[in-house]
Amino acid sequence: MPLTEFGPVQHLSADAVGQPGQRRFRLRAISQGGTYAFVWMEKEQLAAIGEAIETTLEHVQVDLDPFGPGEPEPVFPLEANLDLDVRAGRLSLGLNEETRRIVIVGAEAPTETEGEAVSLEFDFDTARRLRAQINEVVAAGRPPCQFCGAPVDPEGHVCPRSNGHNPEE
């Protein structure tokens, strides 16, 4: 599997495309050399990356800069003009002890011999901003049912705990 190593990224962010219930989730990255990449994943994968970042930051002794106004979001090209567009079937997160940076690897296929893979390396301040952004993106979905916790679509929800009825009915 060809691995594209971005090295330290210039920009890394998370977002979702589409309406709640139909959203697609991704990490967007720009390398120091100006290469663009999207790493597409499931909502649960994005949430797990956020939790892994939080765990890593808790275990690393580092002074983080206070949250400032942040940098403006860069303009990303249309998907057709991307340098790398990976649909992650497998994700991993680790800490490069030598550079003191967090590394995310997203691979298209579950085996190491198929598909493309990308490696994104970023500092702890970027990790903290990304974690906060992941929390916002994941929370912006469909609201949970007050009875069963399943997502409620705009058209309603068949709730097994309320005999298949919406609480509003």
PDB file of C-alpha atoms in Angstrom:
ATOM      1  CA  MET A   1       0.000   0.000   0.000  1.00  0.00           C
ATOM      2  CA  PRO A   2       1.493   3.353  -0.954  1.00  0.00           C
ATOM      3  CA  LEU A   3       1.887   5.561   2.134  1.00  0.00           C
ATOM      4  CA  THR A   4       1.881   9.316   1.634  1.00  0.00           C
ATOM      5  CA  GLU A   5       3.707  10.923   4.541  1.00  0.00           C
ATOM      6  CA  PHE A   6       2.582  14.503   4.990  1.00  0.00           C
ATOM      7  CA  GLY A   7       5.090  15.105   7.771  1.00  0.00           C
ATOM      8  CA  PRO A   8       4.183  18.044  10.003  1.00  0.00           C
ATOM      9  CA  VAL A   9       0.942  19.481   8.614  1.00  0.00           C
ATOM     10  CA  GLN A  10       0.395  23.175   7.989  1.00  0.00           C
ATOM     11  CA  HIS A  11      -3.343  22.813   8.638  1.00  0.00           C
ATOM     12  CA  LEU A  12      -5.555  20.054  10.050  1.00  0.00           C
ATOM     13  CA  SER A  13      -9.291  20.282  10.702  1.00  0.00           C
ATOM     14  CA  ALA A  14     -12.405  18.121  10.958  1.00  0.00           C
ATOM     15  CA  ASP A  15     -15.777  18.709   9.363  1.00  0.00           C
ATOM     16  CA  ALA A  16     -18.906  17.010   8.083  1.00  0.00           C
ATOM     17  CA  VAL A  17     -20.592  17.324   4.711  1.00  0.00           C
ATOM     18  CA  GLY A  18     -24.341  16.919   4.260  1.00  0.00           C
ATOM     19  CA  GLN A  19     -27.493  17.035   6.348  1.00  0.00           C
ATOM     20  CA  PRO A  20     -27.759  15.341   9.765  1.00  0.00           C
ATOM     21  CA  GLY A  21     -28.440  11.660   9.220  1.00  0.00           C
ATOM     22  CA  GLN A  22     -26.756  11.788   5.814  1.00  0.00           C
ATOM     23  CA  ARG A  23     -23.447  13.381   6.801  1.00  0.00           C
ATOM     24  CA  ARG A  24     -20.003  12.248   5.727  1.00  0.00           C
ATOM     25  CA  PHE A  25     -17.095  12.991   8.054  1.00  0.00           C
ATOM     26  CA  ARG A  26     -13.515  13.879   7.189  1.00  0.00           C
ATOM     27  CA  LEU A  27     -10.191  15.253   8.297  1.00  0.00           C
ATOM     28  CA  ARG A  28      -8.838  17.961   6.000  1.00  0.00           C
ATOM     29  CA  ALA A  29      -5.091  18.478   5.836  1.00  0.00           C
ATOM     30  CA  ILE A  30      -2.584  20.710   4.092  1.00  0.00           C
ATOM     31  CA  SER A  31       1.066  19.671   4.167  1.00  0.00           C
ATOM     32  CA  GLN A  32       3.951  22.107   4.652  1.00  0.00           C
ATOM     33  CA  GLY A  33       4.548  21.753   0.902  1.00  0.00           C
ATOM     34  CA  GLY A  34       0.974  22.742   0.021  1.00  0.00           C
ATOM     35  CA  THR A  35      -0.404  19.266  -0.738  1.00  0.00           C
ATOM     36  CA  TYR A  36      -4.126  18.837   0.062  1.00  0.00           C
ATOM     37  CA  ALA A  37      -5.779  15.713   1.456  1.00  0.00           C
ATOM     38  CA  PHE A  38      -9.153  14.534   2.717  1.00  0.00           C
ATOM     39  CA  VAL A  39      -9.410  11.465   4.952  1.00  0.00           C
ATOM     40  CA  TRP A  40     -13.060  10.320   4.977  1.00  0.00           C
ATOM     41  CA  MET A  41     -14.372   8.241   7.884  1.00  0.00           C
ATOM     42  CA  GLU A  42     -17.432   7.214   9.860  1.00  0.00           C
ATOM     43  CA  LYS A  43     -18.737   9.406  12.668  1.00  0.00           C
ATOM     44  CA  GLU A  44     -17.660   6.801  15.223  1.00  0.00           C
ATOM     45  CA  GLN A  45     -14.137   6.776  13.795  1.00  0.00           C
ATOM     46  CA  LEU A  46     -13.903  10.568  14.046  1.00  0.00           C
ATOM     47  CA  ALA A  47     -15.179  10.473  17.637  1.00  0.00           C
ATOM     48  CA  ALA A  48     -12.618   7.755  18.468  1.00  0.00           C
ATOM     49  CA  ILE A  49      -9.808   9.873  16.996  1.00  0.00           C
ATOM     50  CA  GLY A  50     -10.952  12.758  19.213  1.00  0.00           C
ATOM     51  CA  GLU A  51     -10.941  10.536  22.297  1.00  0.00           C
ATOM     52  CA  ALA A  52      -7.495   9.158  21.418  1.00  0.00           C
ATOM     53  CA  ILE A  53      -6.168  12.710  21.036  1.00  0.00           C
ATOM     54  CA  GLU A  54      -7.583  13.616  24.443  1.00  0.00           C
ATOM     55  CA  THR A  55      -5.997  10.542  26.054  1.00  0.00           C
ATOM     56  CA  THR A  56      -2.647  11.304  24.416  1.00  0.00           C
ATOM     57  CA  LEU A  57      -2.707  14.931  25.582  1.00  0.00           C
ATOM     58  CA  GLU A  58      -3.515  13.802  29.138  1.00  0.00           C
ATOM     59  CA  HIS A  59      -0.473  11.490  29.188  1.00  0.00           C
ATOM     60  CA  VAL A  60       2.010  13.965  27.688  1.00  0.00           C
ATOM     61  CA  GLN A  61       3.525  16.598  29.942  1.00  0.00           C
ATOM     62  CA  VAL A  62       3.425  19.741  27.797  1.00  0.00           C
ATOM     63  CA  ASP A  63       2.486  23.391  28.232  1.00  0.00           C
ATOM     64  CA  LEU A  64      -0.186  24.306  25.700  1.00  0.00           C
ATOM     65  CA  ASP A  65      -0.721  27.814  24.418  1.00  0.00           C
ATOM     66  CA  PRO A  66      -4.015  29.348  25.546  1.00  0.00           C
ATOM     67  CA  PHE A  67      -6.783  29.193  22.965  1.00  0.00           C
ATOM     68  CA  GLY A  68      -6.534  32.296  20.832  1.00  0.00           C
ATOM     69  CA  PRO A  69      -8.788  33.549  18.068  1.00  0.00           C
ATOM     70  CA  GLY A  70      -7.395  30.807  15.829  1.00  0.00           C
ATOM     71  CA  GLU A  71      -6.322  30.991  12.257  1.00  0.00           C
ATOM     72  CA  PRO A  72      -8.837  31.478   9.449  1.00  0.00           C
ATOM     73  CA  GLU A  73      -9.946  28.300   7.696  1.00  0.00           C
ATOM     74  CA  PRO A  74      -8.068  27.850   4.420  1.00  0.00           C
ATOM     75  CA  VAL A  75      -9.960  27.364   1.181  1.00  0.00           C
ATOM     76  CA  PHE A  76      -9.793  23.733   0.113  1.00  0.00           C
ATOM     77  CA  PRO A  77     -10.060  22.708  -3.559  1.00  0.00           C
ATOM     78  CA  LEU A  78     -12.995  20.740  -4.880  1.00  0.00           C
ATOM     79  CA  GLU A  79     -12.664  16.987  -4.403  1.00  0.00           C
ATOM     80  CA  ALA A  80     -11.659  16.530  -8.028  1.00  0.00           C
ATOM     81  CA  ASN A  81      -8.606  18.758  -7.465  1.00  0.00           C
ATOM     82  CA  LEU A  82      -7.370  17.093  -4.291  1.00  0.00           C
ATOM     83  CA  ASP A  83      -3.897  15.632  -4.187  1.00  0.00           C
ATOM     84  CA  LEU A  84      -5.062  12.767  -1.949  1.00  0.00           C
ATOM     85  CA  ASP A  85      -8.589  11.557  -1.159  1.00  0.00           C
ATOM     86  CA  VAL A  86      -8.633   8.531   1.178  1.00  0.00           C
ATOM     87  CA  ARG A  87     -11.665   6.630   2.483  1.00  0.00           C
ATOM     88  CA  ALA A  88     -10.325   5.283   5.787  1.00  0.00           C
ATOM     89  CA  GLY A  89     -11.104   1.648   6.415  1.00  0.00           C
ATOM     90  CA  ARG A  90      -8.462   1.636   9.128  1.00  0.00           C
ATOM     91  CA  LEU A  91      -7.217   4.467  11.369  1.00  0.00           C
ATOM     92  CA  SER A  92      -4.468   4.605  13.941  1.00  0.00           C
ATOM     93  CA  LEU A  93      -3.123   7.326  16.196  1.00  0.00           C
ATOM     94  CA  GLY A  94       0.220   7.378  17.945  1.00  0.00           C
ATOM     95  CA  LEU A  95       2.887   9.608  19.414  1.00  0.00           C
ATOM     96  CA  ASN A  96       6.237  10.146  17.703  1.00  0.00           C
ATOM     97  CA  GLU A  97       8.492  10.327  20.776  1.00  0.00           C
ATOM     98  CA  GLU A  98      11.374  11.736  18.738  1.00  0.00           C
ATOM     99  CA  THR A  99       9.516  14.750  17.326  1.00  0.00           C
ATOM    100  CA  ARG A 100       6.968  15.014  20.180  1.00  0.00           C
ATOM    101  CA  ARG A 101       4.143  15.093  17.629  1.00  0.00           C
ATOM    102  CA  ILE A 102       0.944  13.102  17.247  1.00  0.00           C
ATOM    103  CA  VAL A 103       0.606  10.971  14.109  1.00  0.00           C
ATOM    104  CA  ILE A 104      -2.641   9.771  12.502  1.00  0.00           C
ATOM    105  CA  VAL A 105      -2.481   7.140   9.767  1.00  0.00           C
ATOM    106  CA  GLY A 106      -5.575   6.592   7.630  1.00  0.00           C
ATOM    107  CA  ALA A 107      -5.587   3.592   5.284  1.00  0.00           C
ATOM    108  CA  GLU A 108      -8.207   2.687   2.699  1.00  0.00           C
ATOM    109  CA  ALA A 109      -8.067  -1.069   3.114  1.00  0.00           C
ATOM    110  CA  PRO A 110      -8.021  -3.279   6.179  1.00  0.00           C
ATOM    111  CA  THR A 111      -4.878  -5.046   4.914  1.00  0.00           C
ATOM    112  CA  GLU A 112      -1.485  -3.447   4.473  1.00  0.00           C
ATOM    113  CA  THR A 113      -1.082  -4.518   0.842  1.00  0.00           C
ATOM    114  CA  GLU A 114      -4.111  -2.762  -0.677  1.00  0.00           C
ATOM    115  CA  GLY A 115      -5.233   0.831  -1.237  1.00  0.00           C
ATOM    116  CA  GLU A 116      -3.688   4.151  -0.313  1.00  0.00           C
ATOM    117  CA  ALA A 117      -2.696   5.450   3.096  1.00  0.00           C
ATOM    118  CA  VAL A 118      -1.789   8.852   4.470  1.00  0.00           C
ATOM    119  CA  SER A 119       0.213   9.833   7.543  1.00  0.00           C
ATOM    120  CA  LEU A 120      -0.543  13.194   9.206  1.00  0.00           C
ATOM    121  CA  GLU A 121       1.815  14.544  11.874  1.00  0.00           C
ATOM    122  CA  PHE A 122       0.864  17.505  14.081  1.00  0.00           C
ATOM    123  CA  ASP A 123       1.835  19.322  17.273  1.00  0.00           C
ATOM    124  CA  PHE A 124      -0.004  19.336  20.599  1.00  0.00           C
ATOM    125  CA  ASP A 125      -1.630  22.760  20.077  1.00  0.00           C
ATOM    126  CA  THR A 126      -3.066  21.579  16.758  1.00  0.00           C
ATOM    127  CA  ALA A 127      -4.214  18.400  18.528  1.00  0.00           C
ATOM    128  CA  ARG A 128      -6.081  20.373  21.173  1.00  0.00           C
ATOM    129  CA  ARG A 129      -7.810  22.554  18.543  1.00  0.00           C
ATOM    130  CA  LEU A 130      -8.667  19.458  16.494  1.00  0.00           C
ATOM    131  CA  ARG A 131     -10.133  17.703  19.558  1.00  0.00           C
ATOM    132  CA  ALA A 132     -12.422  20.678  20.256  1.00  0.00           C
ATOM    133  CA  GLN A 133     -13.452  20.800  16.600  1.00  0.00           C
ATOM    134  CA  ILE A 134     -14.187  17.064  16.528  1.00  0.00           C
ATOM    135  CA  ASN A 135     -16.445  17.478  19.580  1.00  0.00           C
ATOM    136  CA  GLU A 136     -18.414  20.219  17.778  1.00  0.00           C
ATOM    137  CA  VAL A 137     -18.717  18.269  14.517  1.00  0.00           C
ATOM    138  CA  VAL A 138     -19.865  15.050  16.208  1.00  0.00           C
ATOM    139  CA  ALA A 139     -22.352  16.875  18.471  1.00  0.00           C
ATOM    140  CA  ALA A 140     -23.928  18.766  15.555  1.00  0.00           C
ATOM    141  CA  GLY A 141     -25.797  15.689  14.314  1.00  0.00           C
ATOM    142  CA  ARG A 142     -29.316  14.489  14.921  1.00  0.00           C
ATOM    143  CA  PRO A 143     -30.564  14.889  18.494  1.00  0.00           C
ATOM    144  CA  PRO A 144     -30.900  11.690  20.525  1.00  0.00           C
ATOM    145  CA  CYS A 145     -34.321  10.310  21.485  1.00  0.00           C
ATOM    146  CA  GLN A 146     -35.069  11.088  25.130  1.00  0.00           C
ATOM    147  CA  PHE A 147     -36.235   7.511  25.705  1.00  0.00           C
ATOM    148  CA  CYS A 148     -33.933   5.183  23.761  1.00  0.00           C
ATOM    149  CA  GLY A 149     -30.997   7.400  22.778  1.00  0.00           C
ATOM    150  CA  ALA A 150     -31.240   6.575  19.058  1.00  0.00           C
ATOM    151  CA  PRO A 151     -30.900   9.504  16.627  1.00  0.00           C
ATOM    152  CA  VAL A 152     -34.153  11.279  15.758  1.00  0.00           C
ATOM    153  CA  ASP A 153     -34.591  12.155  12.077  1.00  0.00           C
ATOM    154  CA  PRO A 154     -36.398  15.359  11.028  1.00  0.00           C
ATOM    155  CA  GLU A 155     -39.320  13.140   9.884  1.00  0.00           C
ATOM    156  CA  GLY A 156     -39.556  11.480  13.287  1.00  0.00           C
ATOM    157  CA  HIS A 157     -38.412   8.287  14.931  1.00  0.00           C
ATOM    158  CA  VAL A 158     -39.874   4.880  15.725  1.00  0.00           C
ATOM    159  CA  CYS A 159     -38.920   4.414  19.366  1.00  0.00           C
ATOM    160  CA  PRO A 160     -38.991   0.871  20.754  1.00  0.00           C
ATOM    161  CA  ARG A 161     -39.290   2.176  24.324  1.00  0.00           C
ATOM    162  CA  SER A 162     -42.422   4.192  23.579  1.00  0.00           C
ATOM    163  CA  ASN A 163     -44.179   1.446  21.638  1.00  0.00           C
ATOM    164  CA  GLY A 164     -43.023   2.803  18.288  1.00  0.00           C
ATOM    165  CA  HIS A 165     -44.367   6.322  18.809  1.00  0.00           C
ATOM    166  CA  ASN A 166     -42.673   9.683  18.897  1.00  0.00           C
ATOM    167  CA  PRO A 167     -42.726  11.415  22.287  1.00  0.00           C
ATOM    168  CA  GLU A 168     -44.589  14.314  20.617  1.00  0.00           C
ATOM    169  CA  GLU A 169     -47.488  12.126  19.445  1.00  0.00           C
TER     170      GLU A 169
END
